[in-house]
Coordinates of C-alpha atoms and ligand atoms in Angstrom, one line a residue:
Chain A
X1 CA 128.9 78.7 144.5
X2 CA 131.6 76.3 143.1
X3 CA 135.0 77.7 143.2
X4 CA 135.8 77.3 139.5
X5 CA 132.8 79.3 138.5
X6 CA 133.5 82.9 137.7
X7 CA 132.4 85.4 140.3
X8 CA 129.1 87.0 139.4
X9 CA 129.1 90.8 138.9
X10 CA 126.0 91.1 141.0
X11 CA 124.5 88.5 143.2
X12 CA 121.7 89.1 145.7
X13 CA 119.7 86.8 147.9
X14 CA 116.4 87.8 149.6
X15 CA 117.4 91.4 149.4
X16 CA 114.8 93.6 151.2
X17 CA 114.3 97.2 152.2
X18 CA 111.7 98.6 154.4
X19 CA 111.1 102.3 155.0
X20 CA 109.0 102.2 158.1
X21 CA 106.0 100.3 157.0
X22 CA 106.6 100.6 153.3
X23 CA 108.3 97.6 151.7
X24 CA 110.3 99.2 148.9
X25 CA 112.2 96.0 148.1
X26 CA 110.8 92.5 148.8
X27 CA 113.2 89.5 148.9
X28 CA 114.9 90.2 145.6
X29 CA 117.2 87.4 144.4
X30 CA 119.1 88.2 141.3
X31 CA 122.4 87.2 139.6
X32 CA 124.0 89.3 136.9
X33 CA 127.0 87.6 135.1
X34 CA 130.2 89.5 134.2
X35 CA 129.9 91.4 130.9
X36 CA 126.1 91.4 130.9
X37 CA 124.0 94.5 130.4
X38 CA 121.0 94.0 132.7
X39 CA 117.9 96.2 132.5
X40 CA 115.8 96.6 135.6
X41 CA 112.3 97.7 134.6
X42 CA 109.4 98.8 136.7
X43 CA 106.8 101.5 137.1
X44 CA 107.5 104.5 139.3
X45 CA 108.0 103.5 142.9
X46 CA 108.8 99.9 142.0
X47 CA 112.0 100.0 144.0
X48 CA 114.6 100.4 141.1
X49 CA 116.5 103.3 142.7
X50 CA 116.3 101.6 146.1
X51 CA 117.9 98.5 144.6
X52 CA 120.7 100.5 143.0
X53 CA 121.4 102.5 146.2
X54 CA 121.8 99.3 148.1
X55 CA 124.1 97.7 145.5
X56 CA 126.2 100.9 145.4
X57 CA 126.6 100.9 149.2
X58 CA 124.6 104.2 149.6
X59 CA 121.8 102.5 151.5
X60 CA 121.7 99.6 154.0
X61 CA 119.4 96.7 153.2
X62 CA 116.9 95.7 155.9
X63 CA 117.4 92.0 155.1
X64 CA 119.1 89.7 152.8
X65 CA 122.5 89.6 151.1
X66 CA 124.1 91.4 148.2
X67 CA 127.5 90.9 146.7
X68 CA 128.9 93.1 144.0
X69 CA 132.2 92.2 142.1
X70 CA 132.6 89.5 144.7
X71 CA 132.3 91.6 147.8
X72 CA 129.6 91.9 150.3
X73 CA 128.1 95.4 150.2
X74 CA 127.4 95.5 153.9
X75 CA 130.7 94.0 155.1
X76 CA 133.2 95.3 152.6
X77 CA 131.6 98.5 151.2
X78 CA 135.0 100.1 150.4
X79 CA 136.1 97.1 148.3
X80 CA 132.8 97.3 146.5
X81 CA 133.2 101.0 145.9
X82 CA 136.6 100.5 144.3
X83 CA 135.1 98.2 141.7
X84 CA 131.9 100.0 140.8
X85 CA 130.8 103.1 138.9
X86 CA 127.4 104.9 139.5
X87 CA 125.5 107.4 137.5
X88 CA 122.6 108.6 139.7
X89 CA 119.1 109.4 138.4
X90 CA 119.6 113.1 138.8
X91 CA 122.5 115.2 137.6
X92 CA 125.8 114.3 139.3
X93 CA 128.2 116.4 137.3
X94 CA 129.0 119.7 139.0
X95 CA 127.7 122.5 136.9
X96 CA 130.0 125.0 138.6
X97 CA 133.1 123.1 137.5
X98 CA 134.5 122.4 134.0
X99 CA 134.5 118.9 132.6
X100 CA 138.2 118.5 133.3
X101 CA 137.7 119.6 136.9
X102 CA 134.9 117.2 137.3
X103 CA 136.9 114.4 135.9
X104 CA 140.0 115.3 138.0
X105 CA 138.0 115.4 141.2
X106 CA 136.6 111.8 140.6
X107 CA 140.0 110.6 139.5
X108 CA 141.6 111.9 142.7
X109 CA 138.9 110.4 144.9
X110 CA 139.5 107.0 143.2
X111 CA 143.1 107.3 144.1
X112 CA 144.5 107.9 140.6
X113 CA 147.6 110.0 140.6
X114 CA 150.3 111.6 138.4
X115 CA 150.6 110.4 134.8
X116 CA 148.0 107.7 135.2
X117 CA 145.5 110.3 136.2
X118 CA 146.3 112.7 133.4
X119 CA 146.1 109.9 130.9
X120 CA 142.8 108.6 132.3
X121 CA 141.2 112.1 132.3
X122 CA 142.3 112.7 128.7
X123 CA 140.9 109.3 127.7
X124 CA 137.6 110.0 129.5
X125 CA 137.3 113.4 127.8
X126 CA 137.8 111.7 124.4
X127 CA 135.3 109.0 125.4
X128 CA 132.7 111.6 126.2
X129 CA 133.5 113.4 122.9
X130 CA 134.3 116.6 124.8
X131 CA 138.0 117.1 123.9
X132 CA 137.4 120.7 122.7
X133 CA 135.0 121.7 125.5
X134 CA 136.9 120.3 128.5
X135 CA 137.5 123.8 129.9
X136 CA 134.0 125.0 129.7
X137 CA 131.7 125.0 132.7
X138 CA 129.4 122.0 132.7
X139 CA 126.4 124.2 133.3
X140 CA 126.7 125.4 129.7
X141 CA 126.5 121.8 128.4
X142 CA 123.5 120.2 126.8
X143 CA 121.8 117.3 128.6
X144 CA 123.4 114.7 126.3
X145 CA 126.9 116.1 126.8
X146 CA 126.3 116.0 130.6
X147 CA 125.2 112.4 130.5
X148 CA 128.3 111.4 128.4
X149 CA 130.5 113.3 130.9
X150 CA 128.9 111.6 133.8
X151 CA 129.4 108.1 132.3
X152 CA 133.0 109.0 131.5
X153 CA 133.4 110.2 135.1
X154 CA 131.8 107.1 136.6
X155 CA 134.2 104.8 134.6
X156 CA 137.5 106.6 134.9
X157 CA 138.8 104.0 137.2
X158 CA 137.6 101.2 134.9
X159 CA 135.0 99.6 137.3
X160 CA 133.9 96.0 137.0
X161 CA 130.3 96.9 137.4
X162 CA 128.6 100.1 136.3
X163 CA 125.2 101.2 137.6
X164 CA 123.0 103.7 135.8
X165 CA 119.7 105.0 137.1
X166 CA 117.5 106.0 134.1
X167 CA 120.5 107.2 132.1
X168 CA 118.5 108.5 129.1
X169 CA 115.6 110.2 130.8
X170 CA 115.0 113.6 129.2
X171 CA 117.4 113.1 126.3
X172 CA 116.5 113.5 122.7
X173 CA 116.6 110.4 120.4
X174 CA 120.1 111.2 119.1
X175 CA 121.6 111.8 122.5
X176 CA 119.9 108.7 123.7
X177 CA 121.4 106.6 121.0
X178 CA 124.9 108.0 121.7
X179 CA 124.5 107.0 125.3
X180 CA 123.7 103.4 124.2
X181 CA 126.7 103.4 122.0
X182 CA 128.9 104.5 124.8
X183 CA 127.6 101.8 127.1
X184 CA 128.0 99.1 124.4
X185 CA 131.6 100.4 123.9
X186 CA 132.3 100.0 127.6
X187 CA 131.1 96.5 127.7
X188 CA 133.0 95.6 124.6
X189 CA 136.2 97.2 125.6
X190 CA 136.4 96.3 129.3
X191 CA 133.9 93.5 129.7
X192 CA 132.1 95.7 132.2
X193 CA 128.8 94.4 133.6
X194 CA 126.2 97.1 133.5
X195 CA 122.9 97.5 135.4
X196 CA 120.6 100.1 134.2
X197 CA 117.1 101.0 135.2
X198 CA 114.7 102.3 132.6
X199 CA 111.1 102.9 131.6
X200 CA 112.0 102.9 128.0
X201 CA 111.2 99.6 126.3
X202 CA 113.2 100.5 123.2
X203 CA 116.2 101.0 125.4
X204 CA 115.6 97.7 127.1
X205 CA 115.3 96.0 123.7
X206 CA 118.3 97.5 122.0
X207 CA 120.7 97.6 124.9
X208 CA 120.0 94.8 127.4
X209 CA 121.0 91.2 127.3
X210 CA 118.8 90.4 130.2
X211 CA 115.8 92.1 131.9
X212 CA 114.1 91.9 135.2
X213 CA 110.8 93.5 136.1
X214 CA 110.2 94.9 139.5
X215 CA 106.7 95.4 140.7
X216 CA 106.0 96.8 144.2
X217 CA 109.4 95.8 145.3
X218 CA 109.2 92.2 144.0
X219 CA 111.3 90.9 141.1
X220 CA 108.4 89.3 139.3
X221 CA 110.3 87.9 136.3
X222 CA 113.8 87.8 134.7
X223 CA 115.0 86.6 131.4
X224 CA 116.3 87.6 128.0
X225 CA 114.0 90.0 126.1
X226 CA 113.0 87.3 123.5
X227 CA 112.2 84.8 126.3
X228 CA 110.1 87.3 128.1
X229 CA 108.2 88.2 124.9
X230 CA 107.7 84.5 124.0
X231 CA 106.4 83.8 127.5
X232 CA 103.6 86.4 127.2
X233 CA 102.4 85.5 123.6
X234 CA 103.4 84.9 120.1
X235 CA 103.4 88.5 118.9
X236 CA 104.0 90.1 122.2
X237 CA 106.2 93.3 122.4
X238 CA 108.2 94.4 125.5
X239 CA 105.4 96.8 126.2
X240 CA 103.0 93.8 126.5
X241 CA 105.5 92.1 128.8
X242 CA 105.8 95.1 131.0
X243 CA 102.0 95.5 131.2
X244 CA 101.5 91.8 131.8
X245 CA 103.9 91.6 134.8
X246 CA 103.5 95.0 136.3
X247 CA 99.8 95.5 135.7
X248 CA 100.7 99.0 134.5
X249 CA 100.3 100.5 131.0
X250 CA 103.1 102.8 130.1
X251 CA 102.0 106.3 129.6
X252 CA 104.2 108.3 127.4
X253 CA 105.7 111.4 129.0
X254 CA 106.1 109.9 132.5
X255 CA 104.2 110.9 135.7
X256 CA 104.3 114.2 137.5
X257 CA 107.0 113.2 139.9
X258 CA 109.3 112.0 137.2
X259 CA 108.8 115.1 135.1
X260 CA 109.3 117.4 138.1
X261 CA 112.5 115.6 139.1
X262 CA 114.1 115.6 135.7
X263 CA 113.0 119.2 135.0
X264 CA 114.1 120.6 138.3
X265 CA 117.4 118.9 137.9
X266 CA 117.9 120.6 134.6
X267 CA 116.7 124.0 135.8
X268 CA 119.1 123.9 138.8
X269 CA 122.0 123.2 136.7
X270 CA 121.1 125.9 134.3
Chain B
X1 CA 150.2 103.8 150.6
X2 CA 148.7 104.2 154.1
X3 CA 145.1 105.3 154.7
X4 CA 146.1 108.5 156.5
X5 CA 148.0 109.9 153.5
X6 CA 145.2 108.8 151.1
X7 CA 142.7 110.7 153.3
X8 CA 144.9 113.8 153.1
X9 CA 145.0 113.6 149.3
X10 CA 141.2 113.0 149.1
X11 CA 140.5 116.1 151.3
X12 CA 142.8 118.1 149.1
X13 CA 140.9 117.0 146.0
X14 CA 137.6 118.1 147.5
X15 CA 139.0 121.4 148.8
X16 CA 140.6 122.1 145.5
X17 CA 137.3 121.7 143.6
X18 CA 135.5 123.8 146.2
X19 CA 138.0 126.6 146.0
X20 CA 137.7 126.7 142.2
X21 CA 134.0 127.2 142.6
X22 CA 134.5 130.0 145.2
X23 CA 137.0 131.8 142.9
X24 CA 134.4 131.9 140.2
X25 CA 132.0 133.8 142.3
X26 CA 133.6 137.1 143.4
X27 CA 130.2 138.9 143.5
X28 CA 129.4 136.8 146.5
X29 CA 132.5 138.0 148.3
X30 CA 131.4 141.6 147.6
X31 CA 127.9 141.0 149.0
X32 CA 129.5 139.5 152.1
X33 CA 131.4 142.7 152.7
X34 CA 128.1 144.7 153.1
X35 CA 127.4 143.4 156.6
X36 CA 130.8 144.3 158.1
X37 CA 130.6 147.7 156.5
X38 CA 127.2 148.3 158.1
X39 CA 128.2 147.0 161.5
X40 CA 131.5 148.8 161.7
X41 CA 130.5 151.9 159.7
X42 CA 127.1 152.5 161.3
X43 CA 126.7 150.6 164.5
X44 CA 130.4 150.9 165.5
X45 CA 130.6 154.6 164.7
X46 CA 127.4 155.5 166.6
X47 CA 128.3 153.5 169.7
X48 CA 131.8 154.9 169.8
X49 CA 130.2 158.4 169.9
X50 CA 127.7 157.7 172.6
X51 CA 130.1 155.5 174.6
X52 CA 127.1 153.3 175.4
X53 CA 129.2 150.2 176.1
X54 CA 132.0 150.2 178.6
X55 CA 135.1 148.8 176.9
X56 CA 137.8 150.3 179.2
X57 CA 140.5 152.3 177.5
X58 CA 139.7 150.8 174.2
X59 CA 137.6 152.7 171.6
X60 CA 134.4 150.9 171.0
X61 CA 135.0 150.7 167.3
X62 CA 138.4 149.0 168.0
X63 CA 136.7 146.7 170.5
X64 CA 134.1 145.5 168.1
X65 CA 136.2 145.1 165.0
X66 CA 137.4 141.6 165.9
X67 CA 133.9 140.7 166.9
X68 CA 132.6 141.8 163.4
X69 CA 135.4 139.8 161.8
X70 CA 134.3 136.8 163.7
X71 CA 130.6 137.5 162.9
X72 CA 131.3 137.7 159.2
X73 CA 133.2 134.4 159.4
X74 CA 130.2 132.8 161.2
X75 CA 127.6 134.2 158.8
X76 CA 129.4 133.1 155.7
X77 CA 130.3 129.7 157.0
X78 CA 126.9 128.9 158.3
X79 CA 125.3 128.9 154.9
X80 CA 127.7 126.3 153.7
X81 CA 125.0 123.7 154.4
X82 CA 122.8 125.2 151.7
X83 CA 125.4 124.2 149.1
X84 CA 125.4 120.7 150.5
X85 CA 121.7 120.4 150.3
X86 CA 121.9 121.6 146.7
X87 CA 124.4 118.9 146.0
X88 CA 122.1 116.4 147.5
X89 CA 119.1 117.6 145.5
X90 CA 121.2 117.0 142.4
X91 CA 123.2 113.8 142.6
X92 CA 126.6 115.1 143.5
X93 CA 126.6 113.8 147.0
X94 CA 125.8 110.4 145.7
X95 CA 128.6 110.5 143.2
X96 CA 131.1 111.4 145.9
X97 CA 129.8 108.8 148.3
X98 CA 130.2 105.9 145.9
X99 CA 133.9 106.6 145.6
X100 CA 136.2 104.7 148.0
X101 CA 137.2 108.1 149.6
X102 CA 137.1 108.3 153.4
X103 CA 133.8 109.9 154.5
X104 CA 135.8 112.1 156.9
X105 CA 138.0 113.2 154.1
X106 CA 135.0 114.3 152.0
X107 CA 133.7 116.5 154.9
X108 CA 137.2 117.7 155.9
X109 CA 137.8 118.9 152.3
X110 CA 134.7 121.1 152.5
X111 CA 135.8 122.5 155.8
X112 CA 139.3 123.3 154.5
X113 CA 137.8 125.2 151.6
X114 CA 135.6 127.1 154.0
X115 CA 138.7 127.9 155.9
X116 CA 140.4 129.4 152.8
X117 CA 137.3 131.4 152.1
X118 CA 137.3 132.7 155.6
X119 CA 140.8 134.1 155.0
X120 CA 139.6 136.0 152.0
X121 CA 136.7 137.3 154.1
X122 CA 139.2 138.4 156.7
X123 CA 141.1 140.5 154.1
X124 CA 137.8 142.2 153.2
X125 CA 137.0 143.0 156.8
X126 CA 140.6 144.3 157.3
X127 CA 140.0 146.6 154.3
X128 CA 136.8 148.0 155.8
X129 CA 138.5 148.3 159.2
X130 CA 141.5 150.3 157.7
X131 CA 139.0 152.7 156.0
X132 CA 137.4 153.3 159.3
X133 CA 140.8 153.9 161.0
X134 CA 140.6 150.9 163.3
X135 CA 144.0 150.5 165.1
X136 CA 145.2 147.3 163.5
X137 CA 148.3 145.4 164.8
X138 CA 150.5 145.1 161.8
X139 CA 152.9 142.6 163.3
X140 CA 153.7 139.2 161.8
X141 CA 153.0 136.9 164.7
X142 CA 149.6 138.5 165.7
X143 CA 148.5 138.5 162.1
X144 CA 149.4 134.8 161.7
X145 CA 147.4 134.2 164.9
X146 CA 144.4 136.0 163.4
X147 CA 144.8 133.9 160.2
X148 CA 144.9 130.7 162.1
X149 CA 141.9 131.7 164.2
X150 CA 139.9 132.7 161.2
X151 CA 140.7 129.5 159.5
X152 CA 139.8 127.4 162.5
X153 CA 136.5 129.4 163.0
X154 CA 135.5 128.9 159.4
X155 CA 136.2 125.2 159.7
X156 CA 134.1 125.0 162.9
X157 CA 131.1 126.9 161.6
X158 CA 131.0 125.3 158.1
X159 CA 131.1 121.8 159.7
X160 CA 128.4 122.8 162.1
X161 CA 126.4 124.0 159.1
X162 CA 127.1 120.7 157.4
X163 CA 125.8 118.7 160.4
X164 CA 122.6 120.8 160.4
X165 CA 122.2 120.2 156.7
X166 CA 122.6 116.5 157.2
X167 CA 119.9 116.5 159.8
X168 CA 117.3 118.8 158.2
X169 CA 118.0 117.8 154.6
X170 CA 115.8 120.4 152.9
X171 CA 116.6 123.9 151.9
X172 CA 113.4 125.4 153.4
X173 CA 114.1 123.9 156.8
X174 CA 117.7 124.8 156.7
X175 CA 117.0 128.5 156.0
X176 CA 114.7 128.6 159.0
X177 CA 117.2 126.9 161.3
X178 CA 120.1 128.9 159.9
X179 CA 118.4 132.1 160.9
X180 CA 117.4 130.8 164.3
X181 CA 120.9 129.6 165.2
X182 CA 123.2 132.3 163.9
X183 CA 121.7 135.2 165.8
X184 CA 121.8 133.6 169.2
X185 CA 125.4 132.4 168.5
X186 CA 126.3 136.0 167.7
X187 CA 124.5 137.7 170.6
X188 CA 125.5 135.0 173.2
X189 CA 129.1 135.8 172.6
X190 CA 131.6 138.6 173.4
X191 CA 131.5 139.9 169.8
X192 CA 130.0 143.3 170.4
X193 CA 130.1 143.6 174.2
X194 CA 132.4 142.4 176.9
X195 CA 131.4 139.2 178.7
X196 CA 131.3 140.9 182.1
X197 CA 128.5 143.2 180.9
X198 CA 126.2 140.2 180.3
X199 CA 123.8 138.7 182.8
X200 CA 125.3 135.6 184.5
X201 CA 123.1 133.1 182.6
X202 CA 124.2 134.6 179.3
X203 CA 127.8 134.4 180.4
X204 CA 127.4 130.7 181.0
X205 CA 125.9 130.2 177.5
X206 CA 128.7 132.3 176.0
X207 CA 131.3 130.0 177.7
X208 CA 130.0 127.1 175.6
X209 CA 129.9 129.2 172.4
X210 CA 132.9 128.6 170.2
X211 CA 132.4 132.0 168.7
X212 CA 133.5 133.5 172.1
X213 CA 136.9 131.8 171.9
X214 CA 137.4 133.0 168.3
X215 CA 136.5 136.6 169.2
X216 CA 138.8 136.3 172.3
X217 CA 141.8 135.3 170.3
X218 CA 141.1 137.9 167.6
X219 CA 140.7 140.7 170.2
X220 CA 144.1 140.1 171.5
X221 CA 145.8 139.7 168.1
X222 CA 144.0 142.0 165.7
X223 CA 144.0 145.5 167.4
X224 CA 146.4 147.7 169.3
X225 CA 145.5 147.7 173.0
X226 CA 143.2 144.7 172.7
X227 CA 143.6 141.8 175.1
X228 CA 142.4 138.2 175.3
X229 CA 140.7 137.0 178.5
X230 CA 141.7 133.4 177.9
X231 CA 145.2 132.0 177.1
X232 CA 145.5 131.9 173.3
X233 CA 146.7 128.2 173.4
X234 CA 143.6 127.3 175.5
X235 CA 141.3 129.0 173.0
X236 CA 142.9 127.2 170.1
X237 CA 142.7 123.9 172.0
X238 CA 139.0 124.4 172.6
X239 CA 138.4 125.4 168.9
X240 CA 140.3 122.3 167.7
X241 CA 138.3 120.1 170.1
X242 CA 135.0 121.5 168.9
X243 CA 136.1 121.1 165.2
X244 CA 137.2 117.5 165.7
X245 CA 133.9 116.7 167.4
X246 CA 131.9 118.4 164.6
X247 CA 134.0 116.7 161.9
X248 CA 133.4 113.2 163.4
X249 CA 129.7 114.0 163.6
X250 CA 129.6 115.3 160.0
X251 CA 131.5 112.2 158.7
X252 CA 128.9 110.0 160.4
X253 CA 125.8 112.0 159.2
X254 CA 127.0 112.9 155.6
X255 CA 126.3 109.4 154.1
X256 CA 122.7 109.8 155.3
X257 CA 122.2 112.5 152.7
X258 CA 122.3 109.9 149.9
X259 CA 119.6 107.7 151.4
Ligands
LIG1 N1 114.3 107.5 151.7 C1 113.1 107.0 151.6 N2 112.2 107.1 152.6 C2 111.0 106.6 152.5 N3 110.5 106.0 151.4 C3 111.3 105.9 150.4 C4 112.6 106.4 150.4 N4 113.2 106.2 149.2 C5 112.3 105.6 148.4 N5 111.1 105.4 149.1 C6 109.9 104.8 148.7 O1 110.3 103.5 148.2 C7 109.5 103.1 147.0 C8 110.5 102.8 145.9 O2 111.2 104.0 145.6 P1 112.3 104.0 144.4 O3 112.8 105.4 144.3 O4 113.2 102.9 144.6 O5 111.4 103.7 143.1 P2 111.8 103.7 141.6 O6 111.5 102.4 141.0 O7 113.2 104.2 141.5 O8 110.8 104.8 141.0 P3 111.1 105.9 139.8 O9 110.8 105.2 138.6 O10 110.0 106.9 140.1 O11 112.4 106.4 140.0 C9 108.7 104.3 146.7 O12 107.4 104.1 147.2 C10 109.3 105.4 147.4 O13 108.4 106.4 147.8
LIG2 MG1 114.2 105.8 140.6

């Protein structure tokens, strides 16, 4: 990389992950520029969550390199952690705490103190649209409110790169749209790079500047949504692109595992 | 700011959040009082009558009260791991682990909160003991000793529980292992009978059981006429050593929960 080039938000080379004999991620090479919203698509089990876990330092790669915000995830995990936010696939807000308590816990773990912390928590609450409900236990919130809180919580420290694993799964259309608006706002305001995984082609279309399709651990194609569509055919939709590269037709409603996971997460919180 | 101080603040943040959750759940505290009531009120009373266990000049009920306090500490701390597995099944563990906080601070925070909870538990057991007319030592230094021991014991057993949770990872397996481990820990200790009444092999096991040292400190500090077999300083030294080891182990294993 030339030294006058800006540092990529995410850069991987030959990134691989094996679980015993299963190859979950197979030599993935990917660059996401600063300020880009990148959508990682792929059917269930394609390796999307595995990729996110490696990039967020939760999981060690078996092979290859990954740099996030300019730091190697394996060599400088703490430097990476200071610069990223992460909203996991399941529910990460603590239902037994209030929104303010959730935000305060994260703020303190990110080393924010005193007046800065109070101001950031207040801003985050406003960002999530929960000013009047900050003292209520999160387990009384709706799914959309929880997601907004989680995004606010993951961005309190103004990270350079934000990772979201299926952020709108299980949300109604209005709540889903609100989440998109929030993510666009973050990119707009802070120039944050955002990597999201999704099965939702509308989400990919509306939100993402660039897409990558993972299939059985391999990144089979990357490009802007229009480029990908044009590459498949004159009147192709993103669904067609998805089917073309992953060999899978999207079924509405998701598979059993997905439904079980999102439902059980909601039930546990309730 | 140096790393050590940051770690302290991080632990405090985790402990603070944990304690808020505990405070919201007073029913649990009440349900935890049931066991000590049964052990002291039924088992203790009956065995005091029949004088089935030789405890020297000490009434059996007085002898066993510190043991039951230690037991209630053990039993409530040992299920801490369930909460950790719960947090893993959601995504809370993942959220904590992507922060730059020290991994050891995250687990220490949980242990400190368990320590605070143990102190509340001790108040409950004291109330039960007073009702049953156990001869409590109401002196400042012994009571502080009891508090310190209870705190240390809660930290040890909650960290132990966390280590187990990190290894077994699922609720079902944890429940099984939890039952299998707590009863032997309890019976292979001096909680409800003196060590010298045990067969030699059990005495050897009891020597390696941290519960034994907790009970031993409590027995000297909690009741009138009670005495510790080991020096109090030595017992605390052993407990701190065990805690430090478990904490180091927990800090190593905890990140594995997010994989
Ligand atoms: N800890 C693990 N141990 C063993 N195998 C795993 C582990 N985590 C994931 N896998 C396997 O790796 C593959 C990729 O999983 P991953 O969760 O990354 O898929 P995904 O694309 O996120 O799927 P989904 O859309 O269902 O969330 C799957 O076959 C999965 O079963
Ligand atoms: Mg996934």
